Amino acid sequence: MQEVKWVGPLKVFSGRRSRYLGQSVCADLGVAPGECDIFKFANDNTFVQVGENVRSCDVFVLQTSCPPVDESLMELLILIDALRRASAERITAVLPYYPYVRSDKKDQPRVAITARLVADLVHTAGADRVMTVDLHAAQIQGFFSIPLDHLTAGPLLADYVLRLGLERPVVVATDAGTAKRALTFARRLGAPLAVMEKERFGNTERAAVVGMIGDVVGREAIIVEDEVSTGGTLSEAVQVLRDRGAAAVYACATHPVLAGPAATRIAESLLAQVLVTDTVPIGQDKRDILGDRLKVLSVAPLLAEAVRRIHSGESISSLYSY
Ligand code: R5P
């Protein structure tokens, strides 16, 4: 007879910059946020102390990637280490926005594959499982030799767009790499797909649209992206779509990285609305710049449902396909 592994009570902890999301996940689950003390010593070393008993518990540690990225990552690793040494039975690292997600291949000479390094670090620190949302490339799942649950915010974003009641929507991928994600989104909307050809110049934020397949004339174009970083791709794509006759342009992106000039670029563009989730916190300064054009949907219910099902041993496959 197969031995049944006992998994103890559920606990959810969050790193400092992910508490806004951790609290919502805990509220959804009806559990109190796990207590832990995190601060920096005068010498810049991070101190983490778990403030409650976690012995034999099923622990979820939530930390998203946001500036300062390296500090957030280190905090996650130390928190996992502290939980492991406190005898947690099982630790699941919940990474709503995966750190270094775009550094997933050796596409230039002598560069690191940092997304793989992150996987090794999370595993080595003591995580038994990983949960994340909308990876830049699904193949990053293979960087882990422990179970990884890859959730998607696609249905959340698509269903909001459906409620807008657009007359002739067309879903737009800004490059071939995002075409599959955009196609799934288009199917949910019952809309056609257009695909752009994008060129990026070295490691700069400059991106240019050099071609497009598909008809956008007189249609409401919905750009589907995994993330908005500097807003370079988005502002360029919006201009091209309007120049080619799109009636209006919307954008959906799971991760609102909104680095550097992104908020201003979007505000100065002809974008009708940008729809994002709360996998990355958005500062008030950026919210002020974007005003009503920004719509933020929460992934907390999605994460909470995945946590609940993992804890109770139920299937979560319906949360990563649509
Ligand atoms: C890249 O391939 C991604 O899918 C996004 O297009 C990219 O991250 C957007 O970056 P930025 O906003 O800096 O143009």
PDB file of N, CA and C in Angstrom, residues 68-159:
ATOM      1  N   PRO A  68      13.379  46.832  -5.051  1.00  0.00           N
ATOM      2  CA  PRO A  68      14.653  46.336  -5.570  1.00  0.00           C
ATOM      3  C   PRO A  68      14.601  44.820  -5.751  1.00  0.00           C
ATOM      4  N   VAL A  69      14.737  44.383  -7.016  1.00  0.00           N
ATOM      5  CA  VAL A  69      14.488  42.991  -7.392  1.00  0.00           C
ATOM      6  C   VAL A  69      15.398  42.017  -6.642  1.00  0.00           C
ATOM      7  N   ASP A  70      16.693  42.334  -6.587  1.00  0.00           N
ATOM      8  CA  ASP A  70      17.630  41.398  -5.947  1.00  0.00           C
ATOM      9  C   ASP A  70      17.341  41.270  -4.455  1.00  0.00           C
ATOM     10  N   GLU A  71      16.960  42.389  -3.853  1.00  0.00           N
ATOM     11  CA  GLU A  71      16.645  42.371  -2.417  1.00  0.00           C
ATOM     12  C   GLU A  71      15.372  41.541  -2.162  1.00  0.00           C
ATOM     13  N   SER A  72      14.381  41.686  -3.029  1.00  0.00           N
ATOM     14  CA  SER A  72      13.137  40.904  -2.884  1.00  0.00           C
ATOM     15  C   SER A  72      13.445  39.421  -2.999  1.00  0.00           C
ATOM     16  N   LEU A  73      14.302  39.077  -3.941  1.00  0.00           N
ATOM     17  CA  LEU A  73      14.655  37.670  -4.157  1.00  0.00           C
ATOM     18  C   LEU A  73      15.406  37.114  -2.946  1.00  0.00           C
ATOM     19  N   MET A  74      16.373  37.881  -2.466  1.00  0.00           N
ATOM     20  CA  MET A  74      17.171  37.421  -1.321  1.00  0.00           C
ATOM     21  C   MET A  74      16.273  37.238  -0.096  1.00  0.00           C
ATOM     22  N   GLU A  75      15.341  38.148   0.067  1.00  0.00           N
ATOM     23  CA  GLU A  75      14.401  38.061   1.196  1.00  0.00           C
ATOM     24  C   GLU A  75      13.587  36.764   1.111  1.00  0.00           C
ATOM     25  N   LEU A  76      13.150  36.429  -0.103  1.00  0.00           N
ATOM     26  CA  LEU A  76      12.397  35.180  -0.309  1.00  0.00           C
ATOM     27  C   LEU A  76      13.237  33.975   0.095  1.00  0.00           C
ATOM     28  N   LEU A  77      14.483  33.961  -0.364  1.00  0.00           N
ATOM     29  CA  LEU A  77      15.356  32.808  -0.088  1.00  0.00           C
ATOM     30  C   LEU A  77      15.600  32.662   1.413  1.00  0.00           C
ATOM     31  N   ILE A  78      15.813  33.777   2.067  1.00  0.00           N
ATOM     32  CA  ILE A  78      16.083  33.723   3.521  1.00  0.00           C
ATOM     33  C   ILE A  78      14.823  33.266   4.262  1.00  0.00           C
ATOM     34  N   LEU A  79      13.671  33.745   3.792  1.00  0.00           N
ATOM     35  CA  LEU A  79      12.399  33.351   4.430  1.00  0.00           C
ATOM     36  C   LEU A  79      12.166  31.843   4.263  1.00  0.00           C
ATOM     37  N   ILE A  80      12.449  31.319   3.093  1.00  0.00           N
ATOM     38  CA  ILE A  80      12.299  29.870   2.867  1.00  0.00           C
ATOM     39  C   ILE A  80      13.262  29.112   3.781  1.00  0.00           C
ATOM     40  N   ASP A  81      14.482  29.599   3.867  1.00  0.00           N
ATOM     41  CA  ASP A  81      15.482  28.924   4.719  1.00  0.00           C
ATOM     42  C   ASP A  81      15.027  28.909   6.178  1.00  0.00           C
ATOM     43  N   ALA A  82      14.503  30.050   6.630  1.00  0.00           N
ATOM     44  CA  ALA A  82      14.039  30.138   8.023  1.00  0.00           C
ATOM     45  C   ALA A  82      12.891  29.151   8.271  1.00  0.00           C
ATOM     46  N   LEU A  83      11.976  29.045   7.298  1.00  0.00           N
ATOM     47  CA  LEU A  83      10.824  28.136   7.446  1.00  0.00           C
ATOM     48  C   LEU A  83      11.270  26.675   7.447  1.00  0.00           C
ATOM     49  N   ARG A  84      12.247  26.374   6.600  1.00  0.00           N
ATOM     50  CA  ARG A  84      12.749  24.993   6.526  1.00  0.00           C
ATOM     51  C   ARG A  84      13.418  24.605   7.843  1.00  0.00           C
ATOM     52  N   ARG A  85      14.219  25.542   8.368  1.00  0.00           N
ATOM     53  CA  ARG A  85      14.917  25.255   9.627  1.00  0.00           C
ATOM     54  C   ARG A  85      13.952  25.234  10.809  1.00  0.00           C
ATOM     55  N   ALA A  86      12.748  25.813  10.598  1.00  0.00           N
ATOM     56  CA  ALA A  86      11.717  25.765  11.652  1.00  0.00           C
ATOM     57  C   ALA A  86      10.821  24.535  11.477  1.00  0.00           C
ATOM     58  N   SER A  87      11.244  23.612  10.588  1.00  0.00           N
ATOM     59  CA  SER A  87      10.586  22.308  10.423  1.00  0.00           C
ATOM     60  C   SER A  87       9.219  22.352   9.752  1.00  0.00           C
ATOM     61  N   ALA A  88       9.030  23.308   8.826  1.00  0.00           N
ATOM     62  CA  ALA A  88       7.797  23.265   8.017  1.00  0.00           C
ATOM     63  C   ALA A  88       7.780  21.940   7.254  1.00  0.00           C
ATOM     64  N   GLU A  89       6.602  21.352   7.110  1.00  0.00           N
ATOM     65  CA  GLU A  89       6.500  20.040   6.445  1.00  0.00           C
ATOM     66  C   GLU A  89       6.688  20.173   4.922  1.00  0.00           C
ATOM     67  N   ARG A  90       6.047  21.210   4.363  1.00  0.00           N
ATOM     68  CA  ARG A  90       6.141  21.425   2.913  1.00  0.00           C
ATOM     69  C   ARG A  90       6.139  22.923   2.670  1.00  0.00           C
ATOM     70  N   ILE A  91       7.012  23.384   1.781  1.00  0.00           N
ATOM     71  CA  ILE A  91       7.089  24.820   1.478  1.00  0.00           C
ATOM     72  C   ILE A  91       6.832  25.041  -0.002  1.00  0.00           C
ATOM     73  N   THR A  92       5.849  25.893  -0.295  1.00  0.00           N
ATOM     74  CA  THR A  92       5.559  26.264  -1.691  1.00  0.00           C
ATOM     75  C   THR A  92       5.918  27.733  -1.879  1.00  0.00           C
ATOM     76  N   ALA A  93       6.847  28.002  -2.786  1.00  0.00           N
ATOM     77  CA  ALA A  93       7.198  29.393  -3.106  1.00  0.00           C
ATOM     78  C   ALA A  93       6.182  29.915  -4.121  1.00  0.00           C
ATOM     79  N   VAL A  94       5.479  30.979  -3.753  1.00  0.00           N
ATOM     80  CA  VAL A  94       4.486  31.570  -4.655  1.00  0.00           C
ATOM     81  C   VAL A  94       5.096  32.848  -5.234  1.00  0.00           C
ATOM     82  N   LEU A  95       5.392  32.814  -6.533  1.00  0.00           N
ATOM     83  CA  LEU A  95       6.080  33.931  -7.191  1.00  0.00           C
ATOM     84  C   LEU A  95       5.150  34.522  -8.251  1.00  0.00           C
ATOM     85  N   PRO A  96       4.252  35.440  -7.871  1.00  0.00           N
ATOM     86  CA  PRO A  96       3.275  35.959  -8.835  1.00  0.00           C
ATOM     87  C   PRO A  96       3.941  36.509 -10.104  1.00  0.00           C
ATOM     88  N   TYR A  97       5.030  37.284  -9.931  1.00  0.00           N
ATOM     89  CA  TYR A  97       5.832  37.724 -11.089  1.00  0.00           C
ATOM     90  C   TYR A  97       7.226  37.154 -10.868  1.00  0.00           C
ATOM     91  N   TYR A  98       7.610  36.238 -11.734  1.00  0.00           N
ATOM     92  CA  TYR A  98       8.845  35.466 -11.549  1.00  0.00           C
ATOM     93  C   TYR A  98      10.084  36.359 -11.730  1.00  0.00           C
ATOM     94  N   PRO A  99      11.026  36.320 -10.799  1.00  0.00           N
ATOM     95  CA  PRO A  99      12.225  37.171 -10.909  1.00  0.00           C
ATOM     96  C   PRO A  99      13.074  36.817 -12.136  1.00  0.00           C
ATOM     97  N   TYR A 100      13.548  37.818 -12.819  1.00  0.00           N
ATOM     98  CA  TYR A 100      14.438  37.663 -13.986  1.00  0.00           C
ATOM     99  C   TYR A 100      13.799  36.811 -15.092  1.00  0.00           C
ATOM    100  N   VAL A 101      12.487  36.910 -15.218  1.00  0.00           N
ATOM    101  CA  VAL A 101      11.778  36.015 -16.131  1.00  0.00           C
ATOM    102  C   VAL A 101      12.224  36.147 -17.590  1.00  0.00           C
ATOM    103  N   ARG A 102      12.688  37.335 -17.977  1.00  0.00           N
ATOM    104  CA  ARG A 102      13.066  37.511 -19.383  1.00  0.00           C
ATOM    105  C   ARG A 102      14.489  37.038 -19.681  1.00  0.00           C
ATOM    106  N   SER A 103      15.267  36.741 -18.630  1.00  0.00           N
ATOM    107  CA  SER A 103      16.629  36.215 -18.839  1.00  0.00           C
ATOM    108  C   SER A 103      16.559  34.694 -18.849  1.00  0.00           C
ATOM    109  N   ASP A 104      15.899  34.166 -19.889  1.00  0.00           N
ATOM    110  CA  ASP A 104      15.586  32.733 -19.903  1.00  0.00           C
ATOM    111  C   ASP A 104      16.332  31.960 -20.978  1.00  0.00           C
ATOM    112  N   LYS A 105      17.270  32.619 -21.663  1.00  0.00           N
ATOM    113  CA  LYS A 105      18.016  31.899 -22.711  1.00  0.00           C
ATOM    114  C   LYS A 105      19.347  32.598 -22.969  1.00  0.00           C
ATOM    115  N   LYS A 106      20.250  31.854 -23.589  1.00  0.00           N
ATOM    116  CA  LYS A 106      21.545  32.446 -23.919  1.00  0.00           C
ATOM    117  C   LYS A 106      21.446  32.991 -25.340  1.00  0.00           C
ATOM    118  N   ASP A 107      20.970  34.223 -25.449  1.00  0.00           N
ATOM    119  CA  ASP A 107      20.740  34.804 -26.767  1.00  0.00           C
ATOM    120  C   ASP A 107      21.822  35.804 -27.164  1.00  0.00           C
ATOM    121  N   GLN A 108      22.845  35.939 -26.332  1.00  0.00           N
ATOM    122  CA  GLN A 108      23.997  36.769 -26.651  1.00  0.00           C
ATOM    123  C   GLN A 108      25.223  36.034 -26.107  1.00  0.00           C
ATOM    124  N   PRO A 109      26.408  36.320 -26.640  1.00  0.00           N
ATOM    125  CA  PRO A 109      27.580  35.610 -26.119  1.00  0.00           C
ATOM    126  C   PRO A 109      27.841  35.944 -24.646  1.00  0.00           C
ATOM    127  N   ARG A 110      28.256  34.966 -23.906  1.00  0.00           N
ATOM    128  CA  ARG A 110      28.743  35.131 -22.529  1.00  0.00           C
ATOM    129  C   ARG A 110      27.729  35.810 -21.604  1.00  0.00           C
ATOM    130  N   VAL A 111      26.456  35.423 -21.731  1.00  0.00           N
ATOM    131  CA  VAL A 111      25.445  35.954 -20.796  1.00  0.00           C
ATOM    132  C   VAL A 111      24.931  34.826 -19.898  1.00  0.00           C
ATOM    133  N   ALA A 112      24.393  35.186 -18.765  1.00  0.00           N
ATOM    134  CA  ALA A 112      23.838  34.202 -17.829  1.00  0.00           C
ATOM    135  C   ALA A 112      22.392  33.869 -18.205  1.00  0.00           C
ATOM    136  N   ILE A 113      21.934  32.707 -17.761  1.00  0.00           N
ATOM    137  CA  ILE A 113      20.498  32.385 -17.867  1.00  0.00           C
ATOM    138  C   ILE A 113      19.959  32.553 -16.455  1.00  0.00           C
ATOM    139  N   THR A 114      19.660  33.790 -16.126  1.00  0.00           N
ATOM    140  CA  THR A 114      19.378  34.126 -14.725  1.00  0.00           C
ATOM    141  C   THR A 114      18.080  33.513 -14.217  1.00  0.00           C
ATOM    142  N   ALA A 115      17.106  33.345 -15.102  1.00  0.00           N
ATOM    143  CA  ALA A 115      15.840  32.719 -14.677  1.00  0.00           C
ATOM    144  C   ALA A 115      16.089  31.299 -14.197  1.00  0.00           C
ATOM    145  N   ARG A 116      17.061  30.612 -14.804  1.00  0.00           N
ATOM    146  CA  ARG A 116      17.431  29.261 -14.382  1.00  0.00           C
ATOM    147  C   ARG A 116      18.151  29.315 -13.027  1.00  0.00           C
ATOM    148  N   LEU A 117      19.019  30.320 -12.891  1.00  0.00           N
ATOM    149  CA  LEU A 117      19.736  30.483 -11.617  1.00  0.00           C
ATOM    150  C   LEU A 117      18.735  30.703 -10.480  1.00  0.00           C
ATOM    151  N   VAL A 118      17.699  31.508 -10.748  1.00  0.00           N
ATOM    152  CA  VAL A 118      16.657  31.757  -9.734  1.00  0.00           C
ATOM    153  C   VAL A 118      15.997  30.434  -9.335  1.00  0.00           C
ATOM    154  N   ALA A 119      15.711  29.592 -10.344  1.00  0.00           N
ATOM    155  CA  ALA A 119      15.083  28.291 -10.063  1.00  0.00           C
ATOM    156  C   ALA A 119      15.961  27.469  -9.128  1.00  0.00           C
ATOM    157  N   ASP A 120      17.256  27.430  -9.434  1.00  0.00           N
ATOM    158  CA  ASP A 120      18.188  26.658  -8.585  1.00  0.00           C
ATOM    159  C   ASP A 120      18.230  27.219  -7.167  1.00  0.00           C
ATOM    160  N   LEU A 121      18.227  28.551  -7.058  1.00  0.00           N
ATOM    161  CA  LEU A 121      18.303  29.187  -5.734  1.00  0.00           C
ATOM    162  C   LEU A 121      17.059  28.873  -4.890  1.00  0.00           C
ATOM    163  N   VAL A 122      15.890  28.961  -5.530  1.00  0.00           N
ATOM    164  CA  VAL A 122      14.631  28.716  -4.803  1.00  0.00           C
ATOM    165  C   VAL A 122      14.589  27.266  -4.313  1.00  0.00           C
ATOM    166  N   HIS A 123      15.029  26.347  -5.177  1.00  0.00           N
ATOM    167  CA  HIS A 123      15.064  24.926  -4.818  1.00  0.00           C
ATOM    168  C   HIS A 123      16.069  24.692  -3.689  1.00  0.00           C
ATOM    169  N   THR A 124      17.265  25.244  -3.856  1.00  0.00           N
ATOM    170  CA  THR A 124      18.333  25.045  -2.861  1.00  0.00           C
ATOM    171  C   THR A 124      17.953  25.629  -1.504  1.00  0.00           C
ATOM    172  N   ALA A 125      17.228  26.743  -1.528  1.00  0.00           N
ATOM    173  CA  ALA A 125      16.822  27.371  -0.252  1.00  0.00           C
ATOM    174  C   ALA A 125      15.894  26.445   0.534  1.00  0.00           C
ATOM    175  N   GLY A 126      15.147  25.584  -0.189  1.00  0.00           N
ATOM    176  CA  GLY A 126      14.304  24.629   0.540  1.00  0.00           C
ATOM    177  C   GLY A 126      12.862  24.535   0.070  1.00  0.00           C
ATOM    178  N   ALA A 127      12.541  25.159  -1.065  1.00  0.00           N
ATOM    179  CA  ALA A 127      11.158  25.062  -1.553  1.00  0.00           C
ATOM    180  C   ALA A 127      10.890  23.655  -2.091  1.00  0.00           C
ATOM    181  N   ASP A 128       9.711  23.131  -1.789  1.00  0.00           N
ATOM    182  CA  ASP A 128       9.303  21.812  -2.299  1.00  0.00           C
ATOM    183  C   ASP A 128       8.493  21.942  -3.574  1.00  0.00           C
ATOM    184  N   ARG A 129       7.840  23.102  -3.733  1.00  0.00           N
ATOM    185  CA  ARG A 129       6.988  23.338  -4.892  1.00  0.00           C
ATOM    186  C   ARG A 129       7.062  24.827  -5.234  1.00  0.00           C
ATOM    187  N   VAL A 130       6.627  25.156  -6.431  1.00  0.00           N
ATOM    188  CA  VAL A 130       6.594  26.559  -6.869  1.00  0.00           C
ATOM    189  C   VAL A 130       5.261  26.824  -7.549  1.00  0.00           C
ATOM    190  N   MET A 131       4.752  28.034  -7.337  1.00  0.00           N
ATOM    191  CA  MET A 131       3.546  28.465  -8.049  1.00  0.00           C
ATOM    192  C   MET A 131       3.855  29.835  -8.646  1.00  0.00           C
ATOM    193  N   THR A 132       3.497  30.040  -9.906  1.00  0.00           N
ATOM    194  CA  THR A 132       3.767  31.335 -10.522  1.00  0.00           C
ATOM    195  C   THR A 132       2.659  31.660 -11.528  1.00  0.00           C
ATOM    196  N   VAL A 133       2.700  32.863 -12.068  1.00  0.00           N
ATOM    197  CA  VAL A 133       1.635  33.319 -12.979  1.00  0.00           C
ATOM    198  C   VAL A 133       2.257  33.835 -14.282  1.00  0.00           C
ATOM    199  N   ASP A 134       1.700  33.401 -15.396  1.00  0.00           N
ATOM    200  CA  ASP A 134       2.061  33.891 -16.731  1.00  0.00           C
ATOM    201  C   ASP A 134       3.554  34.173 -16.908  1.00  0.00           C
ATOM    202  N   LEU A 135       4.309  33.095 -17.018  1.00  0.00           N
ATOM    203  CA  LEU A 135       5.737  33.211 -17.317  1.00  0.00           C
ATOM    204  C   LEU A 135       5.934  33.796 -18.711  1.00  0.00           C
ATOM    205  N   HIS A 136       7.025  34.491 -18.898  1.00  0.00           N
ATOM    206  CA  HIS A 136       7.348  35.052 -20.214  1.00  0.00           C
ATOM    207  C   HIS A 136       7.392  33.933 -21.265  1.00  0.00           C
ATOM    208  N   ALA A 137       7.981  32.803 -20.885  1.00  0.00           N
ATOM    209  CA  ALA A 137       7.999  31.623 -21.763  1.00  0.00           C
ATOM    210  C   ALA A 137       7.675  30.411 -20.903  1.00  0.00           C
ATOM    211  N   ALA A 138       6.709  29.617 -21.363  1.00  0.00           N
ATOM    212  CA  ALA A 138       6.248  28.473 -20.555  1.00  0.00           C
ATOM    213  C   ALA A 138       7.375  27.479 -20.274  1.00  0.00           C
ATOM    214  N   GLN A 139       8.395  27.458 -21.151  1.00  0.00           N
ATOM    215  CA  GLN A 139       9.487  26.489 -20.985  1.00  0.00           C
ATOM    216  C   GLN A 139      10.273  26.704 -19.701  1.00  0.00           C
ATOM    217  N   ILE A 140      10.133  27.871 -19.087  1.00  0.00           N
ATOM    218  CA  ILE A 140      10.841  28.129 -17.814  1.00  0.00           C
ATOM    219  C   ILE A 140      10.424  27.087 -16.772  1.00  0.00           C
ATOM    220  N   GLN A 141       9.239  26.520 -16.946  1.00  0.00           N
ATOM    221  CA  GLN A 141       8.800  25.442 -16.040  1.00  0.00           C
ATOM    222  C   GLN A 141       9.860  24.349 -15.943  1.00  0.00           C
ATOM    223  N   GLY A 142      10.547  24.096 -17.059  1.00  0.00           N
ATOM    224  CA  GLY A 142      11.536  23.023 -17.116  1.00  0.00           C
ATOM    225  C   GLY A 142      12.814  23.342 -16.365  1.00  0.00           C
ATOM    226  N   PHE A 143      12.974  24.587 -15.899  1.00  0.00           N
ATOM    227  CA  PHE A 143      14.159  24.945 -15.103  1.00  0.00           C
ATOM    228  C   PHE A 143      14.092  24.303 -13.713  1.00  0.00           C
ATOM    229  N   PHE A 144      12.885  23.838 -13.350  1.00  0.00           N
ATOM    230  CA  PHE A 144      12.703  23.268 -12.000  1.00  0.00           C
ATOM    231  C   PHE A 144      12.626  21.744 -12.075  1.00  0.00           C
ATOM    232  N   SER A 145      13.188  21.109 -11.054  1.00  0.00           N
ATOM    233  CA  SER A 145      13.004  19.655 -10.954  1.00  0.00           C
ATOM    234  C   SER A 145      12.037  19.340  -9.818  1.00  0.00           C
ATOM    235  N   ILE A 146      11.421  20.374  -9.258  1.00  0.00           N
ATOM    236  CA  ILE A 146      10.336  20.194  -8.281  1.00  0.00           C
ATOM    237  C   ILE A 146       9.037  20.620  -8.970  1.00  0.00           C
ATOM    238  N   PRO A 147       7.878  20.208  -8.438  1.00  0.00           N
ATOM    239  CA  PRO A 147       6.618  20.567  -9.123  1.00  0.00           C
ATOM    240  C   PRO A 147       6.417  22.086  -9.214  1.00  0.00           C
ATOM    241  N   LEU A 148       5.962  22.525 -10.371  1.00  0.00           N
ATOM    242  CA  LEU A 148       5.663  23.945 -10.570  1.00  0.00           C
ATOM    243  C   LEU A 148       4.259  24.073 -11.140  1.00  0.00           C
ATOM    244  N   ASP A 149       3.458  24.930 -10.542  1.00  0.00           N
ATOM    245  CA  ASP A 149       2.117  25.201 -11.059  1.00  0.00           C
ATOM    246  C   ASP A 149       2.125  26.569 -11.721  1.00  0.00           C
ATOM    247  N   HIS A 150       1.857  26.553 -13.024  1.00  0.00           N
ATOM    248  CA  HIS A 150       1.923  27.776 -13.834  1.00  0.00           C
ATOM    249  C   HIS A 150       0.503  28.271 -14.095  1.00  0.00           C
ATOM    250  N   LEU A 151       0.078  29.232 -13.292  1.00  0.00           N
ATOM    251  CA  LEU A 151      -1.286  29.755 -13.409  1.00  0.00           C
ATOM    252  C   LEU A 151      -1.344  30.833 -14.490  1.00  0.00           C
ATOM    253  N   THR A 152      -2.540  31.133 -14.931  1.00  0.00           N
ATOM    254  CA  THR A 152      -2.684  32.222 -15.902  1.00  0.00           C
ATOM    255  C   THR A 152      -3.784  33.193 -15.486  1.00  0.00           C
ATOM    256  N   ALA A 153      -3.497  34.482 -15.707  1.00  0.00           N
ATOM    257  CA  ALA A 153      -4.508  35.517 -15.445  1.00  0.00           C
ATOM    258  C   ALA A 153      -5.312  35.790 -16.704  1.00  0.00           C
ATOM    259  N   GLY A 154      -5.075  35.001 -17.762  1.00  0.00           N
ATOM    260  CA  GLY A 154      -5.761  35.216 -19.036  1.00  0.00           C
ATOM    261  C   GLY A 154      -7.273  35.318 -18.913  1.00  0.00           C
ATOM    262  N   PRO A 155      -7.933  34.333 -18.282  1.00  0.00           N
ATOM    263  CA  PRO A 155      -9.402  34.402 -18.192  1.00  0.00           C
ATOM    264  C   PRO A 155      -9.899  35.642 -17.439  1.00  0.00           C
ATOM    265  N   LEU A 156      -9.162  36.036 -16.413  1.00  0.00           N
ATOM    266  CA  LEU A 156      -9.528  37.218 -15.623  1.00  0.00           C
ATOM    267  C   LEU A 156      -9.546  38.465 -16.522  1.00  0.00           C
ATOM    268  N   LEU A 157      -8.476  38.610 -17.328  1.00  0.00           N
ATOM    269  CA  LEU A 157      -8.360  39.765 -18.214  1.00  0.00           C
ATOM    270  C   LEU A 157      -9.363  39.669 -19.371  1.00  0.00           C
ATOM    271  N   ALA A 158      -9.462  38.481 -19.955  1.00  0.00           N
ATOM    272  CA  ALA A 158     -10.348  38.315 -21.118  1.00  0.00           C
ATOM    273  C   ALA A 158     -11.811  38.547 -20.731  1.00  0.00           C
ATOM    274  N   ASP A 159     -12.197  38.062 -19.569  1.00  0.00           N
ATOM    275  CA  ASP A 159     -13.603  38.218 -19.171  1.00  0.00           C
ATOM    276  C   ASP A 159     -13.945  39.686 -18.903  1.00  0.00           C
TER     277      ASP A 159
END
